PDB file of N, CA and C in Angstrom:
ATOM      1  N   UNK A  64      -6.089 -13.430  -4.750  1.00  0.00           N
ATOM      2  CA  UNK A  64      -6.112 -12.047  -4.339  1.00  0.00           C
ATOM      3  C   UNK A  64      -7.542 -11.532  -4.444  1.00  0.00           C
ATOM      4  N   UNK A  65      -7.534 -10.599  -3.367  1.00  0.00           N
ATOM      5  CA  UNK A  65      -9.265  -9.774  -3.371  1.00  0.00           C
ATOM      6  C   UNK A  65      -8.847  -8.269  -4.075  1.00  0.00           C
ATOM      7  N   UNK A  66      -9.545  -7.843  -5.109  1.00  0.00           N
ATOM      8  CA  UNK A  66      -9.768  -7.154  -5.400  1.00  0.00           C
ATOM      9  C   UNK A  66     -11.007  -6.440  -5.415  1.00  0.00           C
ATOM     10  N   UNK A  67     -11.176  -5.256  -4.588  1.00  0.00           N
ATOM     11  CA  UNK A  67     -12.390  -4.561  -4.290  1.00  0.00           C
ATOM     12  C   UNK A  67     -12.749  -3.590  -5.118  1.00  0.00           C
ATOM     13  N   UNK A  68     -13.144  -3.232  -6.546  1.00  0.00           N
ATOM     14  CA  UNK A  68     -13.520  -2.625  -6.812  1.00  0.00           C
ATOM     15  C   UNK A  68     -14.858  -1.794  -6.935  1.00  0.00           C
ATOM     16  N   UNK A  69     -15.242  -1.567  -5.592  1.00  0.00           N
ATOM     17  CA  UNK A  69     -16.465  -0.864  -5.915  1.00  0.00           C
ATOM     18  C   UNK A  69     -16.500   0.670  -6.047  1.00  0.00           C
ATOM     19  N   UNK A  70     -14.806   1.534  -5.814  1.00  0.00           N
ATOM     20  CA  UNK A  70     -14.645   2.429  -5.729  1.00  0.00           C
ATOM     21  C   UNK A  70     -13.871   2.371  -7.099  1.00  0.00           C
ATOM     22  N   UNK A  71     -12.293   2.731  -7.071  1.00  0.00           N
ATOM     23  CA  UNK A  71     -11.234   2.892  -7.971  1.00  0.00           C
ATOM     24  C   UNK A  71      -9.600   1.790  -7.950  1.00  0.00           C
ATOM     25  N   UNK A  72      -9.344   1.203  -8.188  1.00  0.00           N
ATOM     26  CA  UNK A  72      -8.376   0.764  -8.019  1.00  0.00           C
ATOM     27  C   UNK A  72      -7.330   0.827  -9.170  1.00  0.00           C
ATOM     28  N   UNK A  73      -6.481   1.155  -8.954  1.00  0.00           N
ATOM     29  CA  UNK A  73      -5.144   1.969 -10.207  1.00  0.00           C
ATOM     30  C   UNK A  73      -4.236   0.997  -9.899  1.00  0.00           C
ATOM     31  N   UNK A  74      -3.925  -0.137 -11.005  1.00  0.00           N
ATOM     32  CA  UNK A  74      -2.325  -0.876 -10.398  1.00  0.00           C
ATOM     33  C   UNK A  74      -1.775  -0.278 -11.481  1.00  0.00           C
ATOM     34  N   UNK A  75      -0.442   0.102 -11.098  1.00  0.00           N
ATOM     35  CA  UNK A  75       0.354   0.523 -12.720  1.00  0.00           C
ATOM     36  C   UNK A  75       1.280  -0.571 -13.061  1.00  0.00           C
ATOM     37  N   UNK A  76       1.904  -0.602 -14.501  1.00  0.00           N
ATOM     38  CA  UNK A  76       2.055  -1.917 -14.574  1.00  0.00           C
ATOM     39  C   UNK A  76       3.970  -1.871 -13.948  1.00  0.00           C
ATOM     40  N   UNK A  77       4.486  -3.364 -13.773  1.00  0.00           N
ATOM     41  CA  UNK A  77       5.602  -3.314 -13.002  1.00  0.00           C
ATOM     42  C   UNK A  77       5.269  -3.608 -11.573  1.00  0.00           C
ATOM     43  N   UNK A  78       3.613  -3.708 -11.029  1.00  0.00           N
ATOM     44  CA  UNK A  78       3.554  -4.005  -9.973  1.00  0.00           C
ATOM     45  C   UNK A  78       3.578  -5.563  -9.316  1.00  0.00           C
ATOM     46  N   UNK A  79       3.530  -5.911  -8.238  1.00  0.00           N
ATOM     47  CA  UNK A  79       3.018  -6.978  -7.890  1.00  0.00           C
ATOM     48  C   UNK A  79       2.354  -7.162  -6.695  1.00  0.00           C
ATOM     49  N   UNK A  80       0.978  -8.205  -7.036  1.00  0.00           N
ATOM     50  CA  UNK A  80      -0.116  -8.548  -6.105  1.00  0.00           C
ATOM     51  C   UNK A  80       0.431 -10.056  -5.408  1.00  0.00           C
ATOM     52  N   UNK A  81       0.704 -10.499  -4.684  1.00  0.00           N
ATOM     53  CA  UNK A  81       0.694 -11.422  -4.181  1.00  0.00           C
ATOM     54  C   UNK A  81      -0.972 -12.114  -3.944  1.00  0.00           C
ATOM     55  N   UNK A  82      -0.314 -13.787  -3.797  1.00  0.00           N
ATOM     56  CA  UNK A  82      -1.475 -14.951  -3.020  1.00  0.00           C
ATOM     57  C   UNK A  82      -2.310 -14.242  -1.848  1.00  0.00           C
ATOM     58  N   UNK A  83      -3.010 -14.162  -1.780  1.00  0.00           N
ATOM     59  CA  UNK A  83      -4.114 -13.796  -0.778  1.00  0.00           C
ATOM     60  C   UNK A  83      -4.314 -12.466  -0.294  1.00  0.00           C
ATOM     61  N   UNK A  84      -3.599 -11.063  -0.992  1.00  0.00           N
ATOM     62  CA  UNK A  84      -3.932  -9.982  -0.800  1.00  0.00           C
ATOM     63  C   UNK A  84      -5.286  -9.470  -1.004  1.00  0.00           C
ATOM     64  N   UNK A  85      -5.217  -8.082  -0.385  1.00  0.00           N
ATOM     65  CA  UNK A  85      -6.458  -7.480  -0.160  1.00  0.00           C
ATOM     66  C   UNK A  85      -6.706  -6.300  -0.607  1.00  0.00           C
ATOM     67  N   UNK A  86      -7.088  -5.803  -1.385  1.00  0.00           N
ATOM     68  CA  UNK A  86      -6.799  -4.340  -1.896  1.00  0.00           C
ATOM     69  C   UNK A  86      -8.081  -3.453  -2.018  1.00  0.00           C
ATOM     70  N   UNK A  87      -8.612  -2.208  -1.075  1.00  0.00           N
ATOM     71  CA  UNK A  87      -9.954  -1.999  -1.204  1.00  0.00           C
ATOM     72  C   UNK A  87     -10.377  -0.993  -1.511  1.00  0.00           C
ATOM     73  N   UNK A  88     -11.420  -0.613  -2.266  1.00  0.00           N
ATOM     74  CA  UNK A  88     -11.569   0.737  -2.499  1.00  0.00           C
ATOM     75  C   UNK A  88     -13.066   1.326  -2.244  1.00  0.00           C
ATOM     76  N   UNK A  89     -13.363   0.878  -1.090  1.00  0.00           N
ATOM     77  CA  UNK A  89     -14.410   1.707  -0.123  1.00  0.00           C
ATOM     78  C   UNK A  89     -14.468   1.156   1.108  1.00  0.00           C
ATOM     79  N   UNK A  90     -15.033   2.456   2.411  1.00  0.00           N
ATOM     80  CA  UNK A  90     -15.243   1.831   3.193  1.00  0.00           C
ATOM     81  C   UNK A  90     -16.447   2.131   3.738  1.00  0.00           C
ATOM     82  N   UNK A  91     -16.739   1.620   4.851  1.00  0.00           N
ATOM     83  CA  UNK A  91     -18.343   1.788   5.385  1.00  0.00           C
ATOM     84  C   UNK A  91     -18.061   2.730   6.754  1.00  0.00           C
ATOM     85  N   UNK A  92     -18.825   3.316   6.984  1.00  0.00           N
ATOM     86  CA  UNK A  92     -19.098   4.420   7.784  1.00  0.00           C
ATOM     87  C   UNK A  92     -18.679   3.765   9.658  1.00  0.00           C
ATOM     88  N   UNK A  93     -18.075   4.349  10.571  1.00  0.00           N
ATOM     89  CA  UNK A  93     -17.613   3.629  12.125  1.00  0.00           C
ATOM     90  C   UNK A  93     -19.133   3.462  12.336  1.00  0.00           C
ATOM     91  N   UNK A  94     -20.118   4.458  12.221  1.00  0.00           N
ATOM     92  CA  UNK A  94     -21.501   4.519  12.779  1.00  0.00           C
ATOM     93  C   UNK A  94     -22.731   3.941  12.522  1.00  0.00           C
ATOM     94  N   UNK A  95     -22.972   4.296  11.190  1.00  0.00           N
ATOM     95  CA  UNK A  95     -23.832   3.417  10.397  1.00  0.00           C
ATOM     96  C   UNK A  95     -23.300   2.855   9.575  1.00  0.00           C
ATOM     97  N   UNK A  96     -23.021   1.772   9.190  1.00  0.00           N
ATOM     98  CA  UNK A  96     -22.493   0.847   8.286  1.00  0.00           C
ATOM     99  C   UNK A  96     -23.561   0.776   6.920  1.00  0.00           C
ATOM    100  N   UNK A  97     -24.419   1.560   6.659  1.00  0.00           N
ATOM    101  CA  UNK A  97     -25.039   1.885   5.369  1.00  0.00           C
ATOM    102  C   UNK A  97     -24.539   2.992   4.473  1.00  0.00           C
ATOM    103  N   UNK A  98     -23.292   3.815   5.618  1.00  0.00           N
ATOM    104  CA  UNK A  98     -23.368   4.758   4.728  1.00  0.00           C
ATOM    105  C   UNK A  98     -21.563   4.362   3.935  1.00  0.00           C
ATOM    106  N   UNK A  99     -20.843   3.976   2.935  1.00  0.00           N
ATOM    107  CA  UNK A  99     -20.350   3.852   2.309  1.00  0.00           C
ATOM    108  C   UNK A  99     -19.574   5.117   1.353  1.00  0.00           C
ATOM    109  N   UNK A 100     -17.695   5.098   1.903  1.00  0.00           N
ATOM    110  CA  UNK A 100     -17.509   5.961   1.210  1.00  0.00           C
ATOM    111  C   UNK A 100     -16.682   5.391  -0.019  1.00  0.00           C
ATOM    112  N   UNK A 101     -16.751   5.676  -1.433  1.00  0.00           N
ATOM    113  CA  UNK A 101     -15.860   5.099  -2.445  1.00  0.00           C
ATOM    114  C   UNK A 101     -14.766   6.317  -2.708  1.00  0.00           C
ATOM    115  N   UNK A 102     -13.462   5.085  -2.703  1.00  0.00           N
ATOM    116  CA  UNK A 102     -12.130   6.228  -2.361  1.00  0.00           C
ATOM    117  C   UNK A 102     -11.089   5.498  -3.457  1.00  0.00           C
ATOM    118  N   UNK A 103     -10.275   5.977  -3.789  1.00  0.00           N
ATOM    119  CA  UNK A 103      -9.303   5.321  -5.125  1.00  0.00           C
ATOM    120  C   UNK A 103      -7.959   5.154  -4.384  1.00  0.00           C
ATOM    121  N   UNK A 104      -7.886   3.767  -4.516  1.00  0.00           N
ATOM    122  CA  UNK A 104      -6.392   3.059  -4.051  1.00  0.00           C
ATOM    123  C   UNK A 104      -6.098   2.782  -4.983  1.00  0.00           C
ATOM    124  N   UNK A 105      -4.187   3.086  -5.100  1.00  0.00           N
ATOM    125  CA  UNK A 105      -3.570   3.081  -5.867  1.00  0.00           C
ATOM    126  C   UNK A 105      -2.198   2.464  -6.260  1.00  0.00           C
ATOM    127  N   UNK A 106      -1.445   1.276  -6.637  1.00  0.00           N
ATOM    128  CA  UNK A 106      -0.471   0.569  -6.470  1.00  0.00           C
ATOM    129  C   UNK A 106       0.215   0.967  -7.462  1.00  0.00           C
ATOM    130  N   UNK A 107       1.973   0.728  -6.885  1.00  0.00           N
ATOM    131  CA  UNK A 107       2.806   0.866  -8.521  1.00  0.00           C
ATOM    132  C   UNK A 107       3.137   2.343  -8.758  1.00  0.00           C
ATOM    133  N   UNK A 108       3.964   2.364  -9.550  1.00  0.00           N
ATOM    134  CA  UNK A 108       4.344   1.342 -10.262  1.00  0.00           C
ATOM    135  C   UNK A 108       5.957   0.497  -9.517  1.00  0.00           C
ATOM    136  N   UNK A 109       5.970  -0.879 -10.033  1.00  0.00           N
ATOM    137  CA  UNK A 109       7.002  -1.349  -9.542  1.00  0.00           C
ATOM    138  C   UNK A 109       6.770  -1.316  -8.028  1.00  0.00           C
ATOM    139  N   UNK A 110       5.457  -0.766  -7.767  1.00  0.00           N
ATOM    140  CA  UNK A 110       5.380  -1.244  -5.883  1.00  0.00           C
ATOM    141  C   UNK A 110       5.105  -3.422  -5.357  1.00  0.00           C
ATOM    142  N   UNK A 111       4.629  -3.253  -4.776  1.00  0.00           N
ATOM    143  CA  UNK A 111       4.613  -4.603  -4.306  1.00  0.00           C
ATOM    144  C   UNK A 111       3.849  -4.702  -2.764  1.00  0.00           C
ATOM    145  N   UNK A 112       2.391  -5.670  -3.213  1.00  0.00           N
ATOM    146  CA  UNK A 112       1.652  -5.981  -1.960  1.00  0.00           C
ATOM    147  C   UNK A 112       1.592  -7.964  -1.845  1.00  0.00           C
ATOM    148  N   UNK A 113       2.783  -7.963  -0.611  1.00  0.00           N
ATOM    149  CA  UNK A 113       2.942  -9.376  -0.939  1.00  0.00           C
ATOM    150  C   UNK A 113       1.587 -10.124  -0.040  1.00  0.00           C
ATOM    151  N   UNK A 114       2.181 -11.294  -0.120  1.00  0.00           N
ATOM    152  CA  UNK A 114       1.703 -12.109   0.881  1.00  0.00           C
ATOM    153  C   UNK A 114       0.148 -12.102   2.043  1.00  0.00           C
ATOM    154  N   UNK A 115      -0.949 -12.557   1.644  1.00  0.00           N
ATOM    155  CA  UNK A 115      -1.847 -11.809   3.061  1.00  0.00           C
ATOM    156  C   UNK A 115      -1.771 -10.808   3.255  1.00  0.00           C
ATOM    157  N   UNK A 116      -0.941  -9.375   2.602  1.00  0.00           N
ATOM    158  CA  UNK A 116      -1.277  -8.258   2.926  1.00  0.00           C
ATOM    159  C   UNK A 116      -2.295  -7.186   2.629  1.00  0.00           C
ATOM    160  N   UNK A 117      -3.058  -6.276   3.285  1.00  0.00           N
ATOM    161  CA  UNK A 117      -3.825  -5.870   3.060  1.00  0.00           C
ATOM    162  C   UNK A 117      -3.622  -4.278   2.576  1.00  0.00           C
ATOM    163  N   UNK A 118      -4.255  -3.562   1.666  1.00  0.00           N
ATOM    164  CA  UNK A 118      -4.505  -2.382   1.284  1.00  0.00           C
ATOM    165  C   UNK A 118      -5.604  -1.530   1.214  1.00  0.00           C
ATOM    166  N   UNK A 119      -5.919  -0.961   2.281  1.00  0.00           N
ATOM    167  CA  UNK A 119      -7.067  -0.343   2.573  1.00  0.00           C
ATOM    168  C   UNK A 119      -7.505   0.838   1.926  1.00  0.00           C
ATOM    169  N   UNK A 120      -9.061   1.233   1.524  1.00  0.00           N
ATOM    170  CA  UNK A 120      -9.456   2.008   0.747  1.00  0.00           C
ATOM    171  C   UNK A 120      -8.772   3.748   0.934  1.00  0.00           C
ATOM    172  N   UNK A 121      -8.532   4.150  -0.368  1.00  0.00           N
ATOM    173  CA  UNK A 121      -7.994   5.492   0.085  1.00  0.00           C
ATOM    174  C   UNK A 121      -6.168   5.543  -0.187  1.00  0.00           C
ATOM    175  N   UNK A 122      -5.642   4.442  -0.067  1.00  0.00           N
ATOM    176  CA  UNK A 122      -4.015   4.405   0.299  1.00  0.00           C
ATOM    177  C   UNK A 122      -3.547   3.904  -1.053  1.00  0.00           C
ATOM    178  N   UNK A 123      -2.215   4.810  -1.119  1.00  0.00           N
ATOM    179  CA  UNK A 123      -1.243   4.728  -2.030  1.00  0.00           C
ATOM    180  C   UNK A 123      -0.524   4.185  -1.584  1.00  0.00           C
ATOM    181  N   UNK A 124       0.191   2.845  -2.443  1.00  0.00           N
ATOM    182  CA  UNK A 124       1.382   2.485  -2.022  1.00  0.00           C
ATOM    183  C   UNK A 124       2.252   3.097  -3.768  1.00  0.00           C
ATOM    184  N   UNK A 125       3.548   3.613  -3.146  1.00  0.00           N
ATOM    185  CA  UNK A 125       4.096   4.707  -4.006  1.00  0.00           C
ATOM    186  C   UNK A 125       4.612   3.366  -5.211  1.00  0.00           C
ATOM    187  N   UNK A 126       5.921   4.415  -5.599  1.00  0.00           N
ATOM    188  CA  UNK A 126       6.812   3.578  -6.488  1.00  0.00           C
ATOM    189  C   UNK A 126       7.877   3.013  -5.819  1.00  0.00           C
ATOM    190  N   UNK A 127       7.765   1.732  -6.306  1.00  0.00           N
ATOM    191  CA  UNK A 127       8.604   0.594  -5.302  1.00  0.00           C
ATOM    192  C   UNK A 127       8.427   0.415  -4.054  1.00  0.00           C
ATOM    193  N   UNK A 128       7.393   1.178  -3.561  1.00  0.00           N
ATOM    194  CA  UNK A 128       6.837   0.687  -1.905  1.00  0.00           C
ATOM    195  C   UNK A 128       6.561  -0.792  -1.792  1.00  0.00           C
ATOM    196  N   UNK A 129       6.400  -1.597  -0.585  1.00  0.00           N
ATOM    197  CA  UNK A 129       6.069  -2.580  -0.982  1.00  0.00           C
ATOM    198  C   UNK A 129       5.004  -2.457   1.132  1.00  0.00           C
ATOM    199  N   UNK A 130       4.191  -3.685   0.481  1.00  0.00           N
ATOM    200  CA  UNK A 130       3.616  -3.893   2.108  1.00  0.00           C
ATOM    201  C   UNK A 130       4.009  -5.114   2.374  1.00  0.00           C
ATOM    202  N   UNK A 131       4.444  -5.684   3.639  1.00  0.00           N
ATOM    203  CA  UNK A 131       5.228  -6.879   3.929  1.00  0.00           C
ATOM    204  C   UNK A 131       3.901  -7.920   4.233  1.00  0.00           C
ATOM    205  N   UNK A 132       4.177  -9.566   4.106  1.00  0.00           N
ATOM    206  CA  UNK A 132       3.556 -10.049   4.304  1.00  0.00           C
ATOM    207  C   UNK A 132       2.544 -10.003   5.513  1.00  0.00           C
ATOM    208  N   UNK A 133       1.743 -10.142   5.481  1.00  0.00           N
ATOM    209  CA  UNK A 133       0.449  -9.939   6.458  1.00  0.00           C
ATOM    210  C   UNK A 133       0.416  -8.233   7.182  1.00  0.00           C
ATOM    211  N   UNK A 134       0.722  -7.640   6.419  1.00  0.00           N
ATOM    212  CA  UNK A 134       0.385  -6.055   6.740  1.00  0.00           C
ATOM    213  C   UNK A 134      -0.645  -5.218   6.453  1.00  0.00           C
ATOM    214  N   UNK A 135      -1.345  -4.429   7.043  1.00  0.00           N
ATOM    215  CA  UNK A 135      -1.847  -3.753   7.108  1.00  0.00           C
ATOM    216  C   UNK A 135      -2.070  -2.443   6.669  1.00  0.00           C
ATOM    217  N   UNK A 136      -1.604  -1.646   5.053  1.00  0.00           N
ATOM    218  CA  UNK A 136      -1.372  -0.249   5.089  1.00  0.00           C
ATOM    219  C   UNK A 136      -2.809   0.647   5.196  1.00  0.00           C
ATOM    220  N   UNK A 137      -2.692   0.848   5.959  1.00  0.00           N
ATOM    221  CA  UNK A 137      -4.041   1.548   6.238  1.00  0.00           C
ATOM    222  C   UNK A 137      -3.915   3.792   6.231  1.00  0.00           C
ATOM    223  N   UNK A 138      -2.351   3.692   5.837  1.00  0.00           N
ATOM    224  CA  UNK A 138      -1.895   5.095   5.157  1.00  0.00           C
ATOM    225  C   UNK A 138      -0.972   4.675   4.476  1.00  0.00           C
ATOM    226  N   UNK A 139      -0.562   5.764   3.266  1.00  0.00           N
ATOM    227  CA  UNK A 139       0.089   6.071   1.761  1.00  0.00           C
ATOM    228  C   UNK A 139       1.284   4.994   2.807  1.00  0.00           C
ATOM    229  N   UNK A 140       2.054   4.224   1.443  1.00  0.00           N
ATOM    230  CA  UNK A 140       3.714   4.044   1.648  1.00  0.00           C
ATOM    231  C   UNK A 140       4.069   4.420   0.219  1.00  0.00           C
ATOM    232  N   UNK A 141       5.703   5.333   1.742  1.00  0.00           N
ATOM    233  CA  UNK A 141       6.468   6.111   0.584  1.00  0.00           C
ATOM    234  C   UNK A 141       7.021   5.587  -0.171  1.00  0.00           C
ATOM    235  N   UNK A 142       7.220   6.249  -1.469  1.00  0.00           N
ATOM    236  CA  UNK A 142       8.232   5.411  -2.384  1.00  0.00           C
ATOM    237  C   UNK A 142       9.737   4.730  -1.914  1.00  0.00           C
ATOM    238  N   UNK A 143      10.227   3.890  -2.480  1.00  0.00           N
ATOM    239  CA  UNK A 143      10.864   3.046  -1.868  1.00  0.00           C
ATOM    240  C   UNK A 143      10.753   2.278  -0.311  1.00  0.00           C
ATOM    241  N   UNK A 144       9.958   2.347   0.241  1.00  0.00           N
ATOM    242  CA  UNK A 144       9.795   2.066   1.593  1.00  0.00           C
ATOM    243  C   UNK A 144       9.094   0.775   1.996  1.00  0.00           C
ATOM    244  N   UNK A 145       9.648  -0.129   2.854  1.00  0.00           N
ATOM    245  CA  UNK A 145       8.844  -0.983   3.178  1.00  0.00           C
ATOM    246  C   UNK A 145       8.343  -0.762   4.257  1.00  0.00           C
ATOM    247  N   UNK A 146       6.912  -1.790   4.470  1.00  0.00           N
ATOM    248  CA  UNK A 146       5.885  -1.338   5.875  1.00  0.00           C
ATOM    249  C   UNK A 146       5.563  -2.491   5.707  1.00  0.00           C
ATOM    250  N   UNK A 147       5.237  -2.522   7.009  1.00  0.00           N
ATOM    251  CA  UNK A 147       4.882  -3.953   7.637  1.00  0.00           C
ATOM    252  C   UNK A 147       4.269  -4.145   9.430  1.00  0.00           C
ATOM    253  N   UNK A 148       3.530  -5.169   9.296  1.00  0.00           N
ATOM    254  CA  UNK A 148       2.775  -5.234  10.708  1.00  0.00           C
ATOM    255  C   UNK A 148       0.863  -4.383  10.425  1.00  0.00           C
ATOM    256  N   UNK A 149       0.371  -4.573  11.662  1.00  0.00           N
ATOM    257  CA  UNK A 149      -0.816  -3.767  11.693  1.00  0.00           C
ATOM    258  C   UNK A 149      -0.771  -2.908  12.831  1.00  0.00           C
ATOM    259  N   UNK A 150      -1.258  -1.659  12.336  1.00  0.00           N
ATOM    260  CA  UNK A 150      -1.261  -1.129  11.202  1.00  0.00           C
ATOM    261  C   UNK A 150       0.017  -1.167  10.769  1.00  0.00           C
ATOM    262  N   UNK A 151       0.428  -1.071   9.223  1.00  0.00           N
ATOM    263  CA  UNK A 151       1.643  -1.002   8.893  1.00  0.00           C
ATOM    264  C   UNK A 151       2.522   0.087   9.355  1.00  0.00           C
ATOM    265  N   UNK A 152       3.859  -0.032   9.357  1.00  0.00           N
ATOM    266  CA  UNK A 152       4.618   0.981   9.820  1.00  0.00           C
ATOM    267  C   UNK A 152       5.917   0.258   8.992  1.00  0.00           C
ATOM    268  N   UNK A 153       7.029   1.967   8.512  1.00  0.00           N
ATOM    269  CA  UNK A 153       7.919   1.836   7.918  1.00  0.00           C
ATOM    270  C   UNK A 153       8.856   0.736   8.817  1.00  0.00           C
ATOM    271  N   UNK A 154       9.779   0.148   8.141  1.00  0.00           N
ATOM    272  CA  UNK A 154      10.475  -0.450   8.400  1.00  0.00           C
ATOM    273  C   UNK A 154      11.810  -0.522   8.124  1.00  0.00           C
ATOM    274  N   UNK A 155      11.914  -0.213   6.486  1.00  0.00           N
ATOM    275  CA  UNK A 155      13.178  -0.174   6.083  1.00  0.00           C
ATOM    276  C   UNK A 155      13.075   0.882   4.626  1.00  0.00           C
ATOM    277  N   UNK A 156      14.572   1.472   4.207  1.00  0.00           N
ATOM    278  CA  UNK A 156      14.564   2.169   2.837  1.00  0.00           C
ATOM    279  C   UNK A 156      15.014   0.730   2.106  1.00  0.00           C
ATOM    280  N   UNK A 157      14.209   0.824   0.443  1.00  0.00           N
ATOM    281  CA  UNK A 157      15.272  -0.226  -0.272  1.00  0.00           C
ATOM    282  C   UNK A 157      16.535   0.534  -0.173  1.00  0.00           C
ATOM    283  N   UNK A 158      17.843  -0.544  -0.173  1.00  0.00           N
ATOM    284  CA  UNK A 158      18.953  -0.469  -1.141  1.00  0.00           C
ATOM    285  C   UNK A 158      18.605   0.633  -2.112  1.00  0.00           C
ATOM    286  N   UNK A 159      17.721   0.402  -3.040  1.00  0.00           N
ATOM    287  CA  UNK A 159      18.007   0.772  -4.393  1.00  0.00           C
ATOM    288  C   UNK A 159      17.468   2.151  -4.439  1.00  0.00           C
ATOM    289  N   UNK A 160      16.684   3.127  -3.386  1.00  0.00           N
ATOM    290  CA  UNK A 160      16.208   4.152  -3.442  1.00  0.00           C
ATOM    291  C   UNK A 160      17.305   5.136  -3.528  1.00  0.00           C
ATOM    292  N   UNK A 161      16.785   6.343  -4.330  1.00  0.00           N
ATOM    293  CA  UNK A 161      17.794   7.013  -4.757  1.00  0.00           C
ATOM    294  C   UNK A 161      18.500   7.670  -2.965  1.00  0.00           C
ATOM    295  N   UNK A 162      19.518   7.915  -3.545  1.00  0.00           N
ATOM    296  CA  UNK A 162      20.650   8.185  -2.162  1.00  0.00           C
ATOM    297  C   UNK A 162      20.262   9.251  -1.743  1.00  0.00           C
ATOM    298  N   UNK A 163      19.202  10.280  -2.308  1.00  0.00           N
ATOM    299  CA  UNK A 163      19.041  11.484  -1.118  1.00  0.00           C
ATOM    300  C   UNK A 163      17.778  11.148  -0.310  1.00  0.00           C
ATOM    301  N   UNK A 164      16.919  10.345  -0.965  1.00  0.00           N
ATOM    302  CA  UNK A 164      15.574  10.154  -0.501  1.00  0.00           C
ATOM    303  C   UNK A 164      16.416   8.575   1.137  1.00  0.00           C
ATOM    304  N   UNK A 165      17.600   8.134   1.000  1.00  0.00           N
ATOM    305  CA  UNK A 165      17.918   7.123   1.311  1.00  0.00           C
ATOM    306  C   UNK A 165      18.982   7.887   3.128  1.00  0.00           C
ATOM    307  N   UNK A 166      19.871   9.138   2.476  1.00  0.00           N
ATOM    308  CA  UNK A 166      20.311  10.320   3.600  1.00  0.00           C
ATOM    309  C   UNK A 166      19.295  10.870   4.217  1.00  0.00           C
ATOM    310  N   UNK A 167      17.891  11.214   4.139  1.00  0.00           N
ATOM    311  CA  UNK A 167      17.401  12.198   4.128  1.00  0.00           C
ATOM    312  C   UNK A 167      16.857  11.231   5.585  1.00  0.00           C
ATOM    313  N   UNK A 168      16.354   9.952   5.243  1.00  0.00           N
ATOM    314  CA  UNK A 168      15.894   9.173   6.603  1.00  0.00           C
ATOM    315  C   UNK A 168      17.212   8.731   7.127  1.00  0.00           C
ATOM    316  N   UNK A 169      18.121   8.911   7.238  1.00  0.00           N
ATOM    317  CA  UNK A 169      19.278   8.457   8.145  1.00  0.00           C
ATOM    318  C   UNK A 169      18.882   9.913   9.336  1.00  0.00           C
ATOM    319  N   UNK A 170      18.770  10.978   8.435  1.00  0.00           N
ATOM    320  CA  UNK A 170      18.558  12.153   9.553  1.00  0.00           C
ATOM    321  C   UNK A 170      17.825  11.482  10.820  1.00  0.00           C
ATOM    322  N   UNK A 171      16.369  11.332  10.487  1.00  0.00           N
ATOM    323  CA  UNK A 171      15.295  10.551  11.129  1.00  0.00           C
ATOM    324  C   UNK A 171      15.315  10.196  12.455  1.00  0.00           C
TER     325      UNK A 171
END
């Protein structure tokens, strides 16, 4: 796993990093690539960044979020929620998320 700390990186514990993740906490400017912003990414608790997936500077993945193998979160994932693909995008509620946060996206 890559861990970028040149900014902030917060795992809380209960989390998990998978083989070859990416987790970053700055990025460099679209224009000039000298200018560098440091931003605090934040995992956990009980979230999960499996497989080749990546976590880009700035983004929360909540409690029990997880990013699916070879994904991209390049914005926050909600608690309980999986995302997946590039850029990531929701995909599914866990099972285990509480039942209003679980009704509330059936609306959706």
């Amino acid at each position: 796993m890559l861990l970028d700390d040149r900014g902030e990186i917060i795992i809380h514990e209960g989390s998990s990093i998978s083989d070859y993740a990416n987790i970053y906490s700055h990025a460099h400017d679209l224009n000039d690539g000298m200018i560098v912003t440091n931003l605090k990414t934040e995992i956990g608790p009980k979230a999960r960044v499996t497989y080749h997936a990546t976590v880009l500077s700035g983004v929360s993945v909540a409690e029990h979020g997880m990013v699916g193998s070879m994904g991209v979160a390049s914005k926050n994932v909600e608690p309980y929620h999986v995302v997946g693909g590039i850029p990531a995008k929701p995909i599914k509620v866990k099972p285990i998320a509480p039942e209003e946060l679980r009704k509330s996206l059936e609306k959706e």
